[in-house]
Short mmCIF file of C-alpha atoms in Angstrom, two decimals:
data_model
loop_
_atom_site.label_atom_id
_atom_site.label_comp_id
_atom_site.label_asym_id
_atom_site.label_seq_id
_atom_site.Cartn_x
_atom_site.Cartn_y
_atom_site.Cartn_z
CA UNK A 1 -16.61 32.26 -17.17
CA UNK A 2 -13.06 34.17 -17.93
CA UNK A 3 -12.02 33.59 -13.81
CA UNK A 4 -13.35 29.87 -13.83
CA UNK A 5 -11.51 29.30 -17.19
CA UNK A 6 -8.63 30.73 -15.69
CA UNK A 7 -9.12 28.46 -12.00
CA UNK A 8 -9.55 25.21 -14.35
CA UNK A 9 -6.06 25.92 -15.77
CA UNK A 10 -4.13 26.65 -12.57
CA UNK A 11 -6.36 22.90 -11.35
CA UNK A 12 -5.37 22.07 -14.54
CA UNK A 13 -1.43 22.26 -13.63
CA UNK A 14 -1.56 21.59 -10.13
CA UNK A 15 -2.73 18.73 -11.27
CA UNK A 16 -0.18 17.96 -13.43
CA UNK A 17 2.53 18.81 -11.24
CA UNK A 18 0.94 16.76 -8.54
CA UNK A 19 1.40 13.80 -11.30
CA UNK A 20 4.93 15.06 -12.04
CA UNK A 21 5.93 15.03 -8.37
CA UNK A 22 4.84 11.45 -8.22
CA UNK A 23 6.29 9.91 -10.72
CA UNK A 24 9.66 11.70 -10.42
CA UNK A 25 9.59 10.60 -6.12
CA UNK A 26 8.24 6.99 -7.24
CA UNK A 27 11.24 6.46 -10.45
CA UNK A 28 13.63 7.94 -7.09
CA UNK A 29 12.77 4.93 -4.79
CA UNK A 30 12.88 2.57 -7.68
CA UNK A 31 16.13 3.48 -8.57
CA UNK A 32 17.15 3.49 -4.53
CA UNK A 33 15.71 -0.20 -4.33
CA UNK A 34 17.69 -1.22 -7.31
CA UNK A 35 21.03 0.13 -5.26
CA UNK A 36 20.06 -1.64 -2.34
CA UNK A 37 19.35 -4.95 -4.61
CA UNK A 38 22.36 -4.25 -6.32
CA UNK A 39 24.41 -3.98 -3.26
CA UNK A 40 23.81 -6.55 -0.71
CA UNK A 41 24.19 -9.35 -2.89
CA UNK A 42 27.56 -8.46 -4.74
CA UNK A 43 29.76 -9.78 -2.10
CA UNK A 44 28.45 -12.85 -1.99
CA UNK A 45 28.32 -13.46 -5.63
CA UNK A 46 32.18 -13.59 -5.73
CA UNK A 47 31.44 -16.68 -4.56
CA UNK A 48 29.67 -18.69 -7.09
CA UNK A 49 31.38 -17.10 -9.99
CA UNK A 50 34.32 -14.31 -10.71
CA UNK A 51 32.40 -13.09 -13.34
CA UNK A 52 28.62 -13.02 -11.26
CA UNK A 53 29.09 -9.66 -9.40
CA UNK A 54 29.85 -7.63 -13.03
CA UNK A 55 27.15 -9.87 -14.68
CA UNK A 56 24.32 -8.52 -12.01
CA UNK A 57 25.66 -5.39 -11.94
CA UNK A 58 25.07 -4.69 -15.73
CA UNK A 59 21.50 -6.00 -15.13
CA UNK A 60 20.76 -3.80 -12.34
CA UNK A 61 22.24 -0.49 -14.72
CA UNK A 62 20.20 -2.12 -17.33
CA UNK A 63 17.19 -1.95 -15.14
CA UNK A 64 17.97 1.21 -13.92
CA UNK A 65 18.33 2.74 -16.80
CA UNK A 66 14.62 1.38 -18.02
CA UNK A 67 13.43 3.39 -15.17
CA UNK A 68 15.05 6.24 -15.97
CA UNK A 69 13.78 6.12 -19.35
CA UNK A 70 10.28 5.25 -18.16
CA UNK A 71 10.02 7.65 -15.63
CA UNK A 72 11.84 10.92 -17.94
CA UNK A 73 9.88 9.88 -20.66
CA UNK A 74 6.28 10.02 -18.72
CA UNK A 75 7.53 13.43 -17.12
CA UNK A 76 8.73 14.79 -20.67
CA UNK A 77 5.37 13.55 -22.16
CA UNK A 78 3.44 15.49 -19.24
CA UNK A 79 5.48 18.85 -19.53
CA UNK A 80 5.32 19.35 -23.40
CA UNK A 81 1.47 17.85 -23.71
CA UNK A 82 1.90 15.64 -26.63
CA UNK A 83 3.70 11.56 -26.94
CA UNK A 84 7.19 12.34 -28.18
CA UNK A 85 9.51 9.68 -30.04
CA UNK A 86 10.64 6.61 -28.43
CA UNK A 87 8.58 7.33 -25.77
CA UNK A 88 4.88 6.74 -27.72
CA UNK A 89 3.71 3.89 -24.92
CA UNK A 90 4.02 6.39 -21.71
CA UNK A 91 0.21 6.32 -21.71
CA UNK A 92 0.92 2.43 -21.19
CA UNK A 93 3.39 2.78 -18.43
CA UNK A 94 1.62 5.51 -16.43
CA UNK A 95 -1.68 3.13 -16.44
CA UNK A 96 0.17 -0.22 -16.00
CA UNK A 97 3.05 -0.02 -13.85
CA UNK A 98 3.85 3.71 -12.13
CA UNK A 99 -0.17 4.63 -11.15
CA UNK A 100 -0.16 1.36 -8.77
CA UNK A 101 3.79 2.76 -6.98
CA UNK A 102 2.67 6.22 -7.26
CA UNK A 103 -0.69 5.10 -5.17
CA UNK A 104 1.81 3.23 -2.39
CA UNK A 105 4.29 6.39 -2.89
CA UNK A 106 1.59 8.85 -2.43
CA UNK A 107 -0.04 6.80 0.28
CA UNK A 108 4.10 7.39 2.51
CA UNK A 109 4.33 11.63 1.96
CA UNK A 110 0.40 11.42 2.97
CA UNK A 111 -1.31 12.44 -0.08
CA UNK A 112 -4.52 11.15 -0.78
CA UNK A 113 -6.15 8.70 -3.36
CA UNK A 114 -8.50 10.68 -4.89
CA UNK A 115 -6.13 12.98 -5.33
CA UNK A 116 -3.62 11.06 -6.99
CA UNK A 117 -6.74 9.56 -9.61
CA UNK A 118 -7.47 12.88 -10.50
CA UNK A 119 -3.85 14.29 -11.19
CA UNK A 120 -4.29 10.72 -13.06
CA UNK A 121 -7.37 11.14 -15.28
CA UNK A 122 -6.09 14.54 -15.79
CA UNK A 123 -2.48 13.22 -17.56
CA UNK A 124 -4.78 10.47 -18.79
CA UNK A 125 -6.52 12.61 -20.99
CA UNK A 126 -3.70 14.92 -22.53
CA UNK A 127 -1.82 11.54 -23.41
CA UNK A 128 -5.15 10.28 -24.98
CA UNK A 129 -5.85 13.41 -26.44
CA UNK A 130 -2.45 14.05 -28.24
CA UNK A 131 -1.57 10.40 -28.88
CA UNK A 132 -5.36 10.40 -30.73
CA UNK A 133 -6.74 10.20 -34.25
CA UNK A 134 -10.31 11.36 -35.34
CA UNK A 135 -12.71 9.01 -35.42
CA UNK A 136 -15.96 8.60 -36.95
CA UNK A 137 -19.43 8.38 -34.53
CA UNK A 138 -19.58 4.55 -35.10
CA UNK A 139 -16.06 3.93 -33.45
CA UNK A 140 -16.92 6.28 -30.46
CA UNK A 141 -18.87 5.45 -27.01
CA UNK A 142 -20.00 7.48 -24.43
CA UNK A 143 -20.35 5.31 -21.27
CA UNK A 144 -22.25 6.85 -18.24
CA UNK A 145 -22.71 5.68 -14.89
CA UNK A 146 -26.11 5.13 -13.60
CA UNK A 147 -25.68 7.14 -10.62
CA UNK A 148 -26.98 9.77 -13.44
CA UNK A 149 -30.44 8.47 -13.31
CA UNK A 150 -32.66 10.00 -11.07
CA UNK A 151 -32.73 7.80 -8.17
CA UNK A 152 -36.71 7.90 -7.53
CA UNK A 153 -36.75 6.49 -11.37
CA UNK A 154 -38.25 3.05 -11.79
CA UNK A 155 -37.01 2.68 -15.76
CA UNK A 156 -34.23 0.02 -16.13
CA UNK A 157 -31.24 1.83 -18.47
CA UNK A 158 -29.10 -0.48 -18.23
CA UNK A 159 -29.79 -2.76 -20.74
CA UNK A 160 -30.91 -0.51 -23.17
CA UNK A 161 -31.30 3.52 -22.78
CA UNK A 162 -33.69 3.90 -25.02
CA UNK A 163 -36.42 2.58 -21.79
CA UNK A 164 -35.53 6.18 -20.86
CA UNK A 165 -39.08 8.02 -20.93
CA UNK A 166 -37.57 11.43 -21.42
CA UNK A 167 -38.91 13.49 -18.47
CA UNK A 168 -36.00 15.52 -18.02
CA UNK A 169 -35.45 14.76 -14.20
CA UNK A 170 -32.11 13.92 -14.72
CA UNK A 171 -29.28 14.10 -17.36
CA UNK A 172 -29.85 11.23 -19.10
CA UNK A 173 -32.49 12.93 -20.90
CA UNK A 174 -29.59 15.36 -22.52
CA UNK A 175 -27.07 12.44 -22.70
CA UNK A 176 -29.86 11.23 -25.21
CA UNK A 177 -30.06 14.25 -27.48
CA UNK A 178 -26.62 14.72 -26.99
CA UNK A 179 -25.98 10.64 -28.64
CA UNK A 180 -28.51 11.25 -31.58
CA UNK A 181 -27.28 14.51 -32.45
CA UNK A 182 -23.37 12.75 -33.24
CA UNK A 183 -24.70 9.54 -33.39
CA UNK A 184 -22.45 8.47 -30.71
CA UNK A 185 -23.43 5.33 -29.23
CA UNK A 186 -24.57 5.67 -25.51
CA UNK A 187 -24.66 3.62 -22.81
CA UNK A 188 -24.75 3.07 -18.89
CA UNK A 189 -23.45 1.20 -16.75
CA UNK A 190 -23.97 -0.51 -12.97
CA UNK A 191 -20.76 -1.19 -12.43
CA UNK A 192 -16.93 -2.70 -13.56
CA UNK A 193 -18.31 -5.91 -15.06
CA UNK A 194 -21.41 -4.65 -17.21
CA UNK A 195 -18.73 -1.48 -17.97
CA UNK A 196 -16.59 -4.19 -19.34
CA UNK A 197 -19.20 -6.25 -21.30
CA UNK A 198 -19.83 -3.35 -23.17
CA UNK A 199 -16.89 -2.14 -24.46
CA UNK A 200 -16.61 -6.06 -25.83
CA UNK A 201 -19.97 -6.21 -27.03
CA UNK A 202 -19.14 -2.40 -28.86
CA UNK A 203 -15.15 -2.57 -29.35
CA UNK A 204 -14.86 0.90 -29.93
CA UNK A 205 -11.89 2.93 -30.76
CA UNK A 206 -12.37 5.51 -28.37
CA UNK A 207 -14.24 5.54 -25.23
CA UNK A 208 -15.85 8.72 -23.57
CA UNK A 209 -16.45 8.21 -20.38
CA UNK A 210 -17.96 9.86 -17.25
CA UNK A 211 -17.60 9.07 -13.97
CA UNK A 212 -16.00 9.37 -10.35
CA UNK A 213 -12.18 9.72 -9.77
CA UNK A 214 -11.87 5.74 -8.47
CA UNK A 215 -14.34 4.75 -11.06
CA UNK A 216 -12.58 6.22 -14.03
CA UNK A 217 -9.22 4.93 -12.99
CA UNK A 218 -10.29 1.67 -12.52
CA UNK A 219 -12.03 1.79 -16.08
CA UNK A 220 -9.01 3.57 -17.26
CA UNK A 221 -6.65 0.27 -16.56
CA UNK A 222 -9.64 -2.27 -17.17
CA UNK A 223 -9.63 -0.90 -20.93
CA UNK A 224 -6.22 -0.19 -21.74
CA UNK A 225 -5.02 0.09 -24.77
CA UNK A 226 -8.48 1.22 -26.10
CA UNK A 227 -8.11 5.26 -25.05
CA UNK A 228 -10.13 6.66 -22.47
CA UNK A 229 -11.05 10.15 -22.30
CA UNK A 230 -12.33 10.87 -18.65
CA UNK A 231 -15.09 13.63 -17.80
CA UNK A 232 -15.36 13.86 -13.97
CA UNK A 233 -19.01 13.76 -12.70
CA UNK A 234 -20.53 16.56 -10.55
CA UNK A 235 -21.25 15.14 -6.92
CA UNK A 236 -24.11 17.85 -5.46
CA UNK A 237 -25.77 15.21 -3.48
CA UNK A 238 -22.66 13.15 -2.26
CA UNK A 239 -21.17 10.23 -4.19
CA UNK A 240 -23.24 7.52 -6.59
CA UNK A 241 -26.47 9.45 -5.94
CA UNK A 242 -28.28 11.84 -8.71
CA UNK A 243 -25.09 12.92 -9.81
CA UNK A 244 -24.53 15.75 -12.58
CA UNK A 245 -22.63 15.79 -15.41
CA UNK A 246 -20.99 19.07 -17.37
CA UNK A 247 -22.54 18.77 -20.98
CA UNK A 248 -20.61 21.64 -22.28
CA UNK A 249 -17.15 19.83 -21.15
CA UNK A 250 -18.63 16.40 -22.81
CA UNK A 251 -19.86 17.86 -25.84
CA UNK A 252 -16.29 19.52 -26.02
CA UNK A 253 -14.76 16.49 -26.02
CA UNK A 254 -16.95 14.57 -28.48
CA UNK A 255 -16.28 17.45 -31.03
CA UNK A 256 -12.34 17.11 -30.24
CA UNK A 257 -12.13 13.60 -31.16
CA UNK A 258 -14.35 13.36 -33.79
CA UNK A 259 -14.07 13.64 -37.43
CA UNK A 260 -15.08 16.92 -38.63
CA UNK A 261 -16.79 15.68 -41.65
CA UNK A 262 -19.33 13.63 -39.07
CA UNK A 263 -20.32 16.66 -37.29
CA UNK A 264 -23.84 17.61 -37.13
CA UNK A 265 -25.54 20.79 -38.29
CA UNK A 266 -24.46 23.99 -37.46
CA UNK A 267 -25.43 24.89 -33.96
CA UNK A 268 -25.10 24.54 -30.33
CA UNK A 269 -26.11 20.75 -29.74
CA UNK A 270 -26.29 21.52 -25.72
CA UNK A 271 -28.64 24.26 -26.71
CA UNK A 272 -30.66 22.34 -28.46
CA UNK A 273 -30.86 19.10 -26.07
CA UNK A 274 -32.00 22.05 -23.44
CA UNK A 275 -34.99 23.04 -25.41
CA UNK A 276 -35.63 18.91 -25.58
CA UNK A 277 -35.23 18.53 -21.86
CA UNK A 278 -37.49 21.19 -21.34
CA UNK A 279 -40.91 19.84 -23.35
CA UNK A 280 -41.65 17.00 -20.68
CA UNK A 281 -42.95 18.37 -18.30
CA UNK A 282 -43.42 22.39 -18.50
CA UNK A 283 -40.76 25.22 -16.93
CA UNK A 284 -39.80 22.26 -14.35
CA UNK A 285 -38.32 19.78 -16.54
CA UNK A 286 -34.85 19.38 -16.63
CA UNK A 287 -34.24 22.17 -14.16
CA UNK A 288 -31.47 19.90 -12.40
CA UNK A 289 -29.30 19.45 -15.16
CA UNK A 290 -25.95 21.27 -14.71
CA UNK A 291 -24.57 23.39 -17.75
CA UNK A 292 -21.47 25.53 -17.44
CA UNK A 293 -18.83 25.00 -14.87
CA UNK A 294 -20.04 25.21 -11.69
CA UNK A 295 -19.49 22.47 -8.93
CA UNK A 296 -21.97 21.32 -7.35
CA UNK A 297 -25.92 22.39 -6.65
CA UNK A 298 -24.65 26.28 -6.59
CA UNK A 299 -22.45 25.91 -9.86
CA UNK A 300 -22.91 26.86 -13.77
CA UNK A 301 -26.75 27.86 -14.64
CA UNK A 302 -29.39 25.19 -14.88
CA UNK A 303 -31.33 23.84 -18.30
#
């Protein structure tokens, strides 16, 4: 546990200086476009007006300046892992304008997307996390892809989970216990459009959400300015098929964000969902369900 803790923290800052990298080379080319903008006209403005070339110029430092203070701001936000003053919306500019140029910048130096979503998701969360208030159970969701479900199951969750029949096959049967025990709503979702119906129909305060790198991005800029805390799903059998989910991470998370006075008994509520999961169906049930911190089929020990 110590040497994975300690691996998660070095991912943890590569990560972040993956994200750092990227905006700082993105804010560079910005600022090198404005030059270019900046220069090429100016001769020809003399033209129309004395005055024109030292009017556009000001804009241009103007703009330039905006990018500076975008661009520092994000990067200060980043290093120092909490939203400083005058710089409270970097969360906004990160999802908004610099993740779509860092994807294009990225794309240039040869760095793939996935990589660049998950340096994403991973600033994503420390800006949601120290920009964020407790909240009570009602105001929370936990949204879950259905690529969770076991994919030999007939039940339709989508609509509502409670069709679930609790067989522990897959992790939606711990998702379950996990929702009653905080009284976090829970629900799943197909894809972008059903993902967004629900967070209308619920207008939480705070989302929890699990999910792929492209998946959470995308969600991540669907929902904005609602927060989004991402938990990145466990992949054993390839993407969008019986995938896995960390409970100890999610449960984590719920507690972090939540307001102490809401919290359940005393007790290990991923404990206790285990010994749910496992009255279905004998020693078998829930056997898939991955809890600790291993990737994949080989990883963390098994409910």
């Amino acid at each position: 546990m110590q040497s994975f803790d300690q691996e998660d923290r070095e991912a943890g800052r590569a990560k972040k200086r993956l994200f750092v990298g990227l905006v700082a080379g993105t804010g560079t080319v910005m600022l090198l476009l404005l030059v270019l903008v900046w220069a090429v006209p100016v001769v020809g403005l003399a033209n129309i007006h004395p005055r024109a070339p030292q009017v556009f110029s000001v804009l241009m430092v103007l703009l330039a300046l905006s990018v500076v203070w975008a661009t520092g701001g994000l990067i200060l936000s980043v290093i120092f892992g909490r939203s400083l003053p005058f710089f409270a919306r970097a969360r906004g500019m990160s999802v908004r304008l610099l993740l779509p140029l860092m994807t294009v910048f990225a794309r240039l130096v040869g760095i793939s997307k996935d990589r660049v979503r998950s340096s994403f998701v991973k600033v994503n969360n420390e800006l949601v996390a120290a920009a964020a208030r407790r909240y009570r159970p009602g105001e929370m969701l936990l949204l879950m892809p259905h690529c969770l479900q076991n994919s030999r199951c007939r039940m339709r969750l989508t609509y509502t989970i409670r069709n679930c029949k609790r067989c522990g096959e897959c992790p939606i049967d711990a998702l379950i216990g996990l929702s009653d025990r905080y009284g976090i709503h829970l629900a799943i979702a197909t894809g972008g459009t059903i993902a967004r119906r629900i967070v209308v129909q619920r207008r939480p305060r705070l989302i929890l959400a699990v999910a792929c790198e492209r998946d959470l991005t995308s969600g991540i800029q669907d929902t904005y300015p609602i927060p989004v805390y991402g938990v990145l799903n466990l992949r054993p059998n390839g993407p969008c098929l019986d995938t896995r989910v960390n409970l100890d991470i999610l449960e984590q998370a719920m507690r972090s964000f939540m307001d102490p006075s809401w919290y359940p008994a005393e007790g290990s509520a991923v404990s206790e969902v285990a010994e749910v999961t496992g009255q279905g169906k004998g020693p078998a049930c829930g056997e898939e369900i991955v809890r600790g911190t291993g990737q994949g089929t080989g990883g963390g020990d098994r409910i």
